[in-house]
PDB file of C-alpha atoms and ligand atoms in Angstrom:
ATOM      1  CA  UNK A   1     -12.233  -5.420 -13.261  1.00 41.00           C
ATOM      2  CA  UNK A   2      -9.623  -2.891 -14.191  1.00 44.00           C
ATOM      3  CA  UNK A   3      -6.818  -1.262 -12.333  1.00 45.00           C
ATOM      4  CA  UNK A   4      -7.686   1.060  -9.486  1.00 51.00           C
ATOM      5  CA  UNK A   5     -10.265  -1.319  -8.068  1.00 88.00           C
ATOM      6  CA  UNK A   6      -7.860  -3.518  -6.174  1.00 98.00           C
ATOM      7  CA  UNK A   7      -8.209  -4.051  -2.446  1.00 98.00           C
ATOM      8  CA  UNK A   8      -5.375  -5.250  -0.248  1.00 98.00           C
ATOM      9  CA  UNK A   9      -6.292  -7.467   2.690  1.00 98.00           C
ATOM     10  CA  UNK A  10      -3.316  -8.251   4.932  1.00 98.00           C
ATOM     11  CA  UNK A  11      -3.558 -11.631   6.658  1.00 98.00           C
ATOM     12  CA  UNK A  12      -2.696 -11.773  10.341  1.00 98.00           C
ATOM     13  CA  UNK A  13      -1.647 -15.411  10.301  1.00 96.00           C
ATOM     14  CA  UNK A  14       2.114 -14.871  10.405  1.00 92.00           C
ATOM     15  CA  UNK A  15       1.910 -11.986  12.912  1.00 96.00           C
ATOM     16  CA  UNK A  16       2.838 -12.289  16.585  1.00 96.00           C
ATOM     17  CA  UNK A  17      -0.528 -13.029  18.216  1.00 96.00           C
ATOM     18  CA  UNK A  18       0.572 -11.365  21.464  1.00 97.00           C
ATOM     19  CA  UNK A  19       0.467  -8.001  19.637  1.00 97.00           C
ATOM     20  CA  UNK A  20      -2.403  -8.479  17.180  1.00 97.00           C
ATOM     21  CA  UNK A  21      -4.207  -5.305  18.252  1.00 98.00           C
ATOM     22  CA  UNK A  22      -1.101  -3.217  17.597  1.00 98.00           C
ATOM     23  CA  UNK A  23      -0.536  -4.994  14.276  1.00 98.00           C
ATOM     24  CA  UNK A  24      -4.083  -4.274  13.142  1.00 98.00           C
ATOM     25  CA  UNK A  25      -3.698  -0.606  14.101  1.00 98.00           C
ATOM     26  CA  UNK A  26      -0.426  -0.444  12.157  1.00 98.00           C
ATOM     27  CA  UNK A  27      -2.010  -2.101   9.106  1.00 98.00           C
ATOM     28  CA  UNK A  28      -4.983   0.254   9.291  1.00 98.00           C
ATOM     29  CA  UNK A  29      -2.666   3.279   9.320  1.00 98.00           C
ATOM     30  CA  UNK A  30      -0.581   1.665   6.572  1.00 98.00           C
ATOM     31  CA  UNK A  31      -3.553   1.812   4.201  1.00 98.00           C
ATOM     32  CA  UNK A  32      -4.975  -1.712   4.258  1.00 98.00           C
ATOM     33  CA  UNK A  33      -8.465  -2.011   2.749  1.00 98.00           C
ATOM     34  CA  UNK A  34      -9.644  -5.068   4.673  1.00 98.00           C
ATOM     35  CA  UNK A  35      -8.143  -7.104   7.502  1.00 98.00           C
ATOM     36  CA  UNK A  36      -8.046 -10.802   6.571  1.00 98.00           C
ATOM     37  CA  UNK A  37      -8.629 -13.069   9.574  1.00 98.00           C
ATOM     38  CA  UNK A  38      -7.838 -16.776   9.142  1.00 98.00           C
ATOM     39  CA  UNK A  39      -9.920 -18.995  11.409  1.00 98.00           C
ATOM     40  CA  UNK A  40      -8.723 -22.615  11.607  1.00 98.00           C
ATOM     41  CA  UNK A  41     -10.078 -25.611  13.504  1.00 98.00           C
ATOM     42  CA  UNK A  42      -7.112 -27.994  13.162  1.00 98.00           C
ATOM     43  CA  UNK A  43      -9.406 -30.454  11.336  1.00 98.00           C
ATOM     44  CA  UNK A  44     -10.233 -28.804   8.016  1.00 98.00           C
ATOM     45  CA  UNK A  45      -6.597 -27.668   7.938  1.00 98.00           C
ATOM     46  CA  UNK A  46      -3.629 -28.966   9.946  1.00 98.00           C
ATOM     47  CA  UNK A  47      -3.345 -25.843  12.070  1.00 98.00           C
ATOM     48  CA  UNK A  48      -5.291 -23.891  14.696  1.00 98.00           C
ATOM     49  CA  UNK A  49      -5.490 -20.114  14.917  1.00 98.00           C
ATOM     50  CA  UNK A  50      -8.221 -18.131  16.706  1.00 98.00           C
ATOM     51  CA  UNK A  51     -11.992 -17.854  16.971  1.00 98.00           C
ATOM     52  CA  UNK A  52     -14.845 -15.392  17.270  1.00 98.00           C
ATOM     53  CA  UNK A  53     -13.616 -13.786  20.507  1.00 98.00           C
ATOM     54  CA  UNK A  54     -10.514 -12.620  18.662  1.00 98.00           C
ATOM     55  CA  UNK A  55     -12.682 -11.074  15.939  1.00 98.00           C
ATOM     56  CA  UNK A  56     -14.699  -9.318  18.638  1.00 98.00           C
ATOM     57  CA  UNK A  57     -11.502  -7.874  20.134  1.00 98.00           C
ATOM     58  CA  UNK A  58     -10.104  -6.796  16.764  1.00 98.00           C
ATOM     59  CA  UNK A  59     -13.438  -5.125  15.928  1.00 98.00           C
ATOM     60  CA  UNK A  60     -12.636  -2.565  18.634  1.00 98.00           C
ATOM     61  CA  UNK A  61      -9.277  -1.516  17.190  1.00 98.00           C
ATOM     62  CA  UNK A  62     -10.104  -0.862  13.527  1.00 98.00           C
ATOM     63  CA  UNK A  63     -12.885   0.629  11.410  1.00 98.00           C
ATOM     64  CA  UNK A  64     -11.792  -1.494   8.432  1.00 98.00           C
ATOM     65  CA  UNK A  65     -13.945  -4.373   7.211  1.00 98.00           C
ATOM     66  CA  UNK A  66     -12.984  -7.648   8.886  1.00 98.00           C
ATOM     67  CA  UNK A  67     -12.668 -10.321   6.209  1.00 99.00           C
ATOM     68  CA  UNK A  68     -13.139 -13.627   8.013  1.00 99.00           C
ATOM     69  CA  UNK A  69     -11.937 -16.763   6.227  1.00 99.00           C
ATOM     70  CA  UNK A  70     -13.402 -19.829   7.926  1.00 99.00           C
ATOM     71  CA  UNK A  71     -11.269 -22.938   7.489  1.00 98.00           C
ATOM     72  CA  UNK A  72     -13.627 -25.138   9.477  1.00 98.00           C
ATOM     73  CA  UNK A  73     -15.253 -28.509   8.861  1.00 98.00           C
ATOM     74  CA  UNK A  74     -18.575 -27.227  10.219  1.00 98.00           C
ATOM     75  CA  UNK A  75     -18.777 -23.493   9.446  1.00 98.00           C
ATOM     76  CA  UNK A  76     -22.605 -23.653   9.583  1.00 98.00           C
ATOM     77  CA  UNK A  77     -22.408 -23.933  13.370  1.00 98.00           C
ATOM     78  CA  UNK A  78     -20.491 -20.655  13.682  1.00 98.00           C
ATOM     79  CA  UNK A  79     -22.006 -18.257  11.147  1.00 98.00           C
ATOM     80  CA  UNK A  80     -24.130 -16.528  13.812  1.00 98.00           C
ATOM     81  CA  UNK A  81     -21.212 -16.276  16.230  1.00 98.00           C
ATOM     82  CA  UNK A  82     -18.916 -14.692  13.653  1.00 98.00           C
ATOM     83  CA  UNK A  83     -21.635 -12.367  12.410  1.00 98.00           C
ATOM     84  CA  UNK A  84     -22.244 -11.208  15.999  1.00 98.00           C
ATOM     85  CA  UNK A  85     -18.514 -10.769  16.611  1.00 98.00           C
ATOM     86  CA  UNK A  86     -18.315  -7.988  14.005  1.00 98.00           C
ATOM     87  CA  UNK A  87     -17.181  -9.777  10.851  1.00 98.00           C
ATOM     88  CA  UNK A  88     -18.095  -7.938   7.640  1.00 98.00           C
ATOM     89  CA  UNK A  89     -17.239 -10.592   5.064  1.00 99.00           C
ATOM     90  CA  UNK A  90     -17.638 -14.266   5.956  1.00 99.00           C
ATOM     91  CA  UNK A  91     -16.096 -16.825   3.623  1.00 99.00           C
ATOM     92  CA  UNK A  92     -16.710 -20.576   3.775  1.00 99.00           C
ATOM     93  CA  UNK A  93     -15.118 -23.448   1.888  1.00 99.00           C
ATOM     94  CA  UNK A  94     -16.994 -25.548  -0.674  1.00 98.00           C
ATOM     95  CA  UNK A  95     -14.934 -28.503   0.578  1.00 98.00           C
ATOM     96  CA  UNK A  96     -16.154 -28.175   4.175  1.00 98.00           C
ATOM     97  CA  UNK A  97     -18.729 -30.608   5.468  1.00 98.00           C
ATOM     98  CA  UNK A  98     -21.326 -27.804   5.379  1.00 98.00           C
ATOM     99  CA  UNK A  99     -20.414 -27.259   1.704  1.00 97.00           C
ATOM    100  CA  UNK A 100     -22.721 -30.176   0.890  1.00 98.00           C
ATOM    101  CA  UNK A 101     -25.477 -27.595   1.260  1.00 98.00           C
ATOM    102  CA  UNK A 102     -23.493 -24.629  -0.011  1.00 98.00           C
ATOM    103  CA  UNK A 103     -26.491 -22.604  -1.144  1.00 98.00           C
ATOM    104  CA  UNK A 104     -28.085 -22.907   2.289  1.00 98.00           C
ATOM    105  CA  UNK A 105     -24.787 -22.006   3.944  1.00 98.00           C
ATOM    106  CA  UNK A 106     -24.157 -18.830   1.946  1.00 98.00           C
ATOM    107  CA  UNK A 107     -27.793 -17.812   2.317  1.00 98.00           C
ATOM    108  CA  UNK A 108     -27.411 -18.038   6.089  1.00 98.00           C
ATOM    109  CA  UNK A 109     -24.495 -15.575   5.867  1.00 98.00           C
ATOM    110  CA  UNK A 110     -26.579 -13.124   3.820  1.00 98.00           C
ATOM    111  CA  UNK A 111     -29.446 -13.473   6.275  1.00 98.00           C
ATOM    112  CA  UNK A 112     -27.079 -12.204   8.976  1.00 98.00           C
ATOM    113  CA  UNK A 113     -26.566  -9.077   6.850  1.00 98.00           C
ATOM    114  CA  UNK A 114     -22.973  -9.947   5.957  1.00 98.00           C
ATOM    115  CA  UNK A 115     -21.142 -10.285   2.670  1.00 98.00           C
ATOM    116  CA  UNK A 116     -20.865 -13.928   1.692  1.00 99.00           C
ATOM    117  CA  UNK A 117     -17.772 -15.518   0.181  1.00 99.00           C
ATOM    118  CA  UNK A 118     -16.991 -19.005  -1.053  1.00 99.00           C
ATOM    119  CA  UNK A 119     -13.413 -20.285  -0.944  1.00 99.00           C
ATOM    120  CA  UNK A 120     -12.098 -23.010  -3.227  1.00 98.00           C
ATOM    121  CA  UNK A 121      -8.965 -25.027  -2.571  1.00 98.00           C
ATOM    122  CA  UNK A 122      -6.245 -25.346  -5.237  1.00 98.00           C
ATOM    123  CA  UNK A 123      -7.546 -28.675  -6.600  1.00 98.00           C
ATOM    124  CA  UNK A 124     -11.213 -27.630  -6.664  1.00 98.00           C
ATOM    125  CA  UNK A 125     -12.813 -26.784 -10.022  1.00 98.00           C
ATOM    126  CA  UNK A 126     -14.237 -23.244 -10.195  1.00 98.00           C
ATOM    127  CA  UNK A 127     -17.554 -24.696 -11.415  1.00 98.00           C
ATOM    128  CA  UNK A 128     -18.114 -25.561  -7.734  1.00 98.00           C
ATOM    129  CA  UNK A 129     -19.539 -22.030  -7.420  1.00 98.00           C
ATOM    130  CA  UNK A 130     -21.499 -22.023 -10.711  1.00 98.00           C
ATOM    131  CA  UNK A 131     -24.921 -22.266  -9.107  1.00 98.00           C
ATOM    132  CA  UNK A 132     -24.356 -19.933  -6.161  1.00 98.00           C
ATOM    133  CA  UNK A 133     -23.180 -16.835  -8.055  1.00 98.00           C
ATOM    134  CA  UNK A 134     -26.617 -15.321  -7.440  1.00 98.00           C
ATOM    135  CA  UNK A 135     -26.182 -15.753  -3.690  1.00 98.00           C
ATOM    136  CA  UNK A 136     -22.636 -14.541  -3.058  1.00 98.00           C
ATOM    137  CA  UNK A 137     -20.464 -11.427  -3.112  1.00 98.00           C
ATOM    138  CA  UNK A 138     -17.026 -12.987  -3.346  1.00 99.00           C
ATOM    139  CA  UNK A 139     -15.070 -16.026  -4.501  1.00 99.00           C
ATOM    140  CA  UNK A 140     -11.803 -16.692  -2.710  1.00 99.00           C
ATOM    141  CA  UNK A 141      -9.291 -18.563  -4.857  1.00 99.00           C
ATOM    142  CA  UNK A 142      -6.777 -20.383  -2.661  1.00 99.00           C
ATOM    143  CA  UNK A 143      -3.367 -20.151  -4.282  1.00 99.00           C
ATOM    144  CA  UNK A 144      -1.787 -22.395  -1.622  1.00 98.00           C
ATOM    145  CA  UNK A 145      -3.204 -25.366   0.241  1.00 98.00           C
ATOM    146  CA  UNK A 146      -4.639 -23.651   3.311  1.00 98.00           C
ATOM    147  CA  UNK A 147      -3.156 -24.057   6.764  1.00 98.00           C
ATOM    148  CA  UNK A 148      -0.065 -21.906   6.926  1.00 97.00           C
ATOM    149  CA  UNK A 149       1.236 -18.495   5.991  1.00 97.00           C
ATOM    150  CA  UNK A 150       4.402 -18.001   3.996  1.00 97.00           C
ATOM    151  CA  UNK A 151       3.833 -20.745   1.393  1.00 98.00           C
ATOM    152  CA  UNK A 152       4.677 -20.578  -2.315  1.00 98.00           C
ATOM    153  CA  UNK A 153       2.050 -19.329  -4.800  1.00 98.00           C
ATOM    154  CA  UNK A 154       0.671 -22.106  -7.024  1.00 98.00           C
ATOM    155  CA  UNK A 155       0.655 -20.668 -10.583  1.00 98.00           C
ATOM    156  CA  UNK A 156      -2.363 -22.706 -11.732  1.00 98.00           C
ATOM    157  CA  UNK A 157      -4.411 -20.306  -9.608  1.00 98.00           C
ATOM    158  CA  UNK A 158      -3.979 -17.770 -12.422  1.00 98.00           C
ATOM    159  CA  UNK A 159      -6.099 -19.674 -14.937  1.00 98.00           C
ATOM    160  CA  UNK A 160      -8.681 -20.305 -12.250  1.00 98.00           C
ATOM    161  CA  UNK A 161      -8.920 -16.565 -11.543  1.00 98.00           C
ATOM    162  CA  UNK A 162      -9.331 -15.929 -15.285  1.00 98.00           C
ATOM    163  CA  UNK A 163     -12.023 -18.588 -15.514  1.00 98.00           C
ATOM    164  CA  UNK A 164     -14.039 -17.039 -12.670  1.00 98.00           C
ATOM    165  CA  UNK A 165     -13.540 -13.499 -13.957  1.00 98.00           C
ATOM    166  CA  UNK A 166     -14.823 -14.555 -17.390  1.00 98.00           C
ATOM    167  CA  UNK A 167     -17.798 -16.358 -15.925  1.00 98.00           C
ATOM    168  CA  UNK A 168     -18.718 -13.357 -13.745  1.00 98.00           C
ATOM    169  CA  UNK A 169     -18.466 -11.095 -16.807  1.00 98.00           C
ATOM    170  CA  UNK A 170     -20.702 -13.444 -18.848  1.00 98.00           C
ATOM    171  CA  UNK A 171     -23.281 -13.422 -16.084  1.00 98.00           C
ATOM    172  CA  UNK A 172     -23.014  -9.655 -15.573  1.00 98.00           C
ATOM    173  CA  UNK A 173     -22.276 -10.414 -11.949  1.00 97.00           C
ATOM    174  CA  UNK A 174     -20.482  -7.914  -9.698  1.00 97.00           C
ATOM    175  CA  UNK A 175     -18.112 -10.201  -7.849  1.00 98.00           C
ATOM    176  CA  UNK A 176     -15.019  -9.758  -5.740  1.00 98.00           C
ATOM    177  CA  UNK A 177     -12.346 -12.279  -6.707  1.00 98.00           C
ATOM    178  CA  UNK A 178     -10.001 -12.664  -3.766  1.00 99.00           C
ATOM    179  CA  UNK A 179      -6.682 -14.458  -4.036  1.00 99.00           C
ATOM    180  CA  UNK A 180      -5.110 -15.940  -0.938  1.00 98.00           C
ATOM    181  CA  UNK A 181      -1.702 -17.505  -0.465  1.00 98.00           C
ATOM    182  CA  UNK A 182       1.809 -16.590  -1.511  1.00 98.00           C
ATOM    183  CA  UNK A 183       0.907 -13.196  -3.006  1.00 98.00           C
ATOM    184  CA  UNK A 184       4.008 -10.997  -3.119  1.00 98.00           C
ATOM    185  CA  UNK A 185       5.753  -8.158  -4.931  1.00 98.00           C
ATOM    186  CA  UNK A 186       7.104 -10.552  -7.573  1.00 98.00           C
ATOM    187  CA  UNK A 187       3.758 -12.051  -8.662  1.00 98.00           C
ATOM    188  CA  UNK A 188       1.006  -9.531  -7.867  1.00 98.00           C
ATOM    189  CA  UNK A 189       0.892  -8.085 -11.391  1.00 98.00           C
ATOM    190  CA  UNK A 190       0.051 -11.418 -13.008  1.00 98.00           C
ATOM    191  CA  UNK A 191      -2.600 -12.029 -10.326  1.00 98.00           C
ATOM    192  CA  UNK A 192      -4.211  -8.661 -10.959  1.00 98.00           C
ATOM    193  CA  UNK A 193      -3.981  -9.123 -14.731  1.00 98.00           C
ATOM    194  CA  UNK A 194      -5.815 -12.442 -14.389  1.00 98.00           C
ATOM    195  CA  UNK A 195      -8.760 -10.590 -12.815  1.00 98.00           C
ATOM    196  CA  UNK A 196      -8.266 -10.618  -9.048  1.00 98.00           C
ATOM    197  CA  UNK A 197      -9.887  -7.718  -7.170  1.00 98.00           C
ATOM    198  CA  UNK A 198      -8.780  -8.476  -3.594  1.00 98.00           C
ATOM    199  CA  UNK A 199      -5.212  -9.485  -2.786  1.00 98.00           C
ATOM    200  CA  UNK A 200      -4.613 -11.209   0.533  1.00 98.00           C
ATOM    201  CA  UNK A 201      -1.012 -10.917   1.644  1.00 98.00           C
ATOM    202  CA  UNK A 202       0.330 -12.195   4.924  1.00 98.00           C
ATOM    203  CA  UNK A 203       4.055 -12.665   4.926  1.00 97.00           C
ATOM    204  CA  UNK A 204       4.670 -10.096   2.156  1.00 98.00           C
ATOM    205  CA  UNK A 205       2.973  -7.302   4.131  1.00 98.00           C
ATOM    206  CA  UNK A 206       3.051  -8.196   7.818  1.00 97.00           C
ATOM    207  CA  UNK A 207       6.702  -9.226   7.858  1.00 95.00           C
ATOM    208  CA  UNK A 208       7.842  -6.310   5.661  1.00 97.00           C
ATOM    209  CA  UNK A 209       9.990  -3.465   6.976  1.00 97.00           C
ATOM    210  CA  UNK A 210       7.577  -0.991   5.410  1.00 98.00           C
ATOM    211  CA  UNK A 211       4.053  -2.491   5.213  1.00 98.00           C
ATOM    212  CA  UNK A 212       2.603   0.786   3.885  1.00 98.00           C
ATOM    213  CA  UNK A 213       4.920   0.722   0.868  1.00 98.00           C
ATOM    214  CA  UNK A 214       4.075  -2.897   0.087  1.00 98.00           C
ATOM    215  CA  UNK A 215       0.325  -2.242   0.400  1.00 98.00           C
ATOM    216  CA  UNK A 216       0.594   0.781  -1.896  1.00 98.00           C
ATOM    217  CA  UNK A 217       2.515  -1.227  -4.504  1.00 98.00           C
ATOM    218  CA  UNK A 218       0.122  -4.182  -4.405  1.00 98.00           C
ATOM    219  CA  UNK A 219      -2.856  -1.863  -4.859  1.00 96.00           C
ATOM    220  CA  UNK A 220      -1.011  -0.022  -7.621  1.00 92.00           C
TER     221      UNK A 220
HETATM  222  C1  DX5 B 301      -3.614 -19.859   4.394  1.00 92.69           C
HETATM  223  C2  DX5 B 301      -4.350 -18.585   4.756  1.00 92.69           C
HETATM  224  C3  DX5 B 301      -3.797 -17.370   4.093  1.00 92.69           C
HETATM  225  C4  DX5 B 301      -2.342 -17.142   4.337  1.00 92.69           C
HETATM  226  C5  DX5 B 301      -1.824 -15.916   3.653  1.00 92.69           C
HETATM  227  O1  DX5 B 301      -4.189 -20.920   5.032  1.00 92.69           O
HETATM  228  O2  DX5 B 301      -5.706 -18.682   4.389  1.00 92.69           O
HETATM  229  O3  DX5 B 301      -4.587 -16.239   4.409  1.00 92.69           O
HETATM  230  O4  DX5 B 301      -2.034 -17.103   5.683  1.00 92.69           O
HETATM  231  O5  DX5 B 301      -0.500 -15.700   4.027  1.00 92.69           O
HETATM  232  P1  DX5 B 301       0.702 -15.603   2.971  1.00 92.69           P
HETATM  233  O6  DX5 B 301       0.449 -14.369   2.175  1.00 92.69           O
HETATM  234  O7  DX5 B 301       1.908 -15.501   3.861  1.00 92.69           O
HETATM  235  O8  DX5 B 301       0.667 -16.842   2.115  1.00 92.69           O
HETATM  236 ZN1   ZN B 302      -6.981 -16.804   4.328  1.00 92.69          ZN
END
């Protein structure tokens, strides 16, 4: 997809959780397109964040789509809960235990009336999504090993983005390609050029002096 179709989805992970409502309001006013919510179970990744009650609370403070990234071993058990909490996009990992039945998992998200995403870790081949393109709206390319905000972008993510963008074009598939981890003002151009359509940015936006300026630059 070409320029002008980029969405910016600030991640809340590095924010001060005591003030998340205020942060989401600020990001909404600053021009964010989606709010990226990282849900972690301390098993799939070595960190814990928040669950569906937080999504429910954040739903009340913004009209923006809530982009919920589930880093859980058993996301299948929580799809209904997150759908009910007001998530708009629900993304699950191929590497999760429920990823054994990925097609069933993403179908259950669609059946809840939500957009379905599949996330792939840095070492996972993009062909992991080859036979679910029909069933999904989004592929999330992890450009760090998930678990923490503020990590360094892994450059091999660029050829993975290109690979997925080419495959989507071959299939004539309208697909969001979301990139998550270490996106910043120094590397966003190469990420967009590779074919990304949604840029997640935690540290680069949330910890900036002027989040609105960073969002505007990333979206270009
Ligand atoms: C990593 C999370 C990311 C991350 C993004 O586990 O999924 O959303 O927090 O934050 P930055 O942009 O700081 O890498
Ligand atoms: Zn994320």
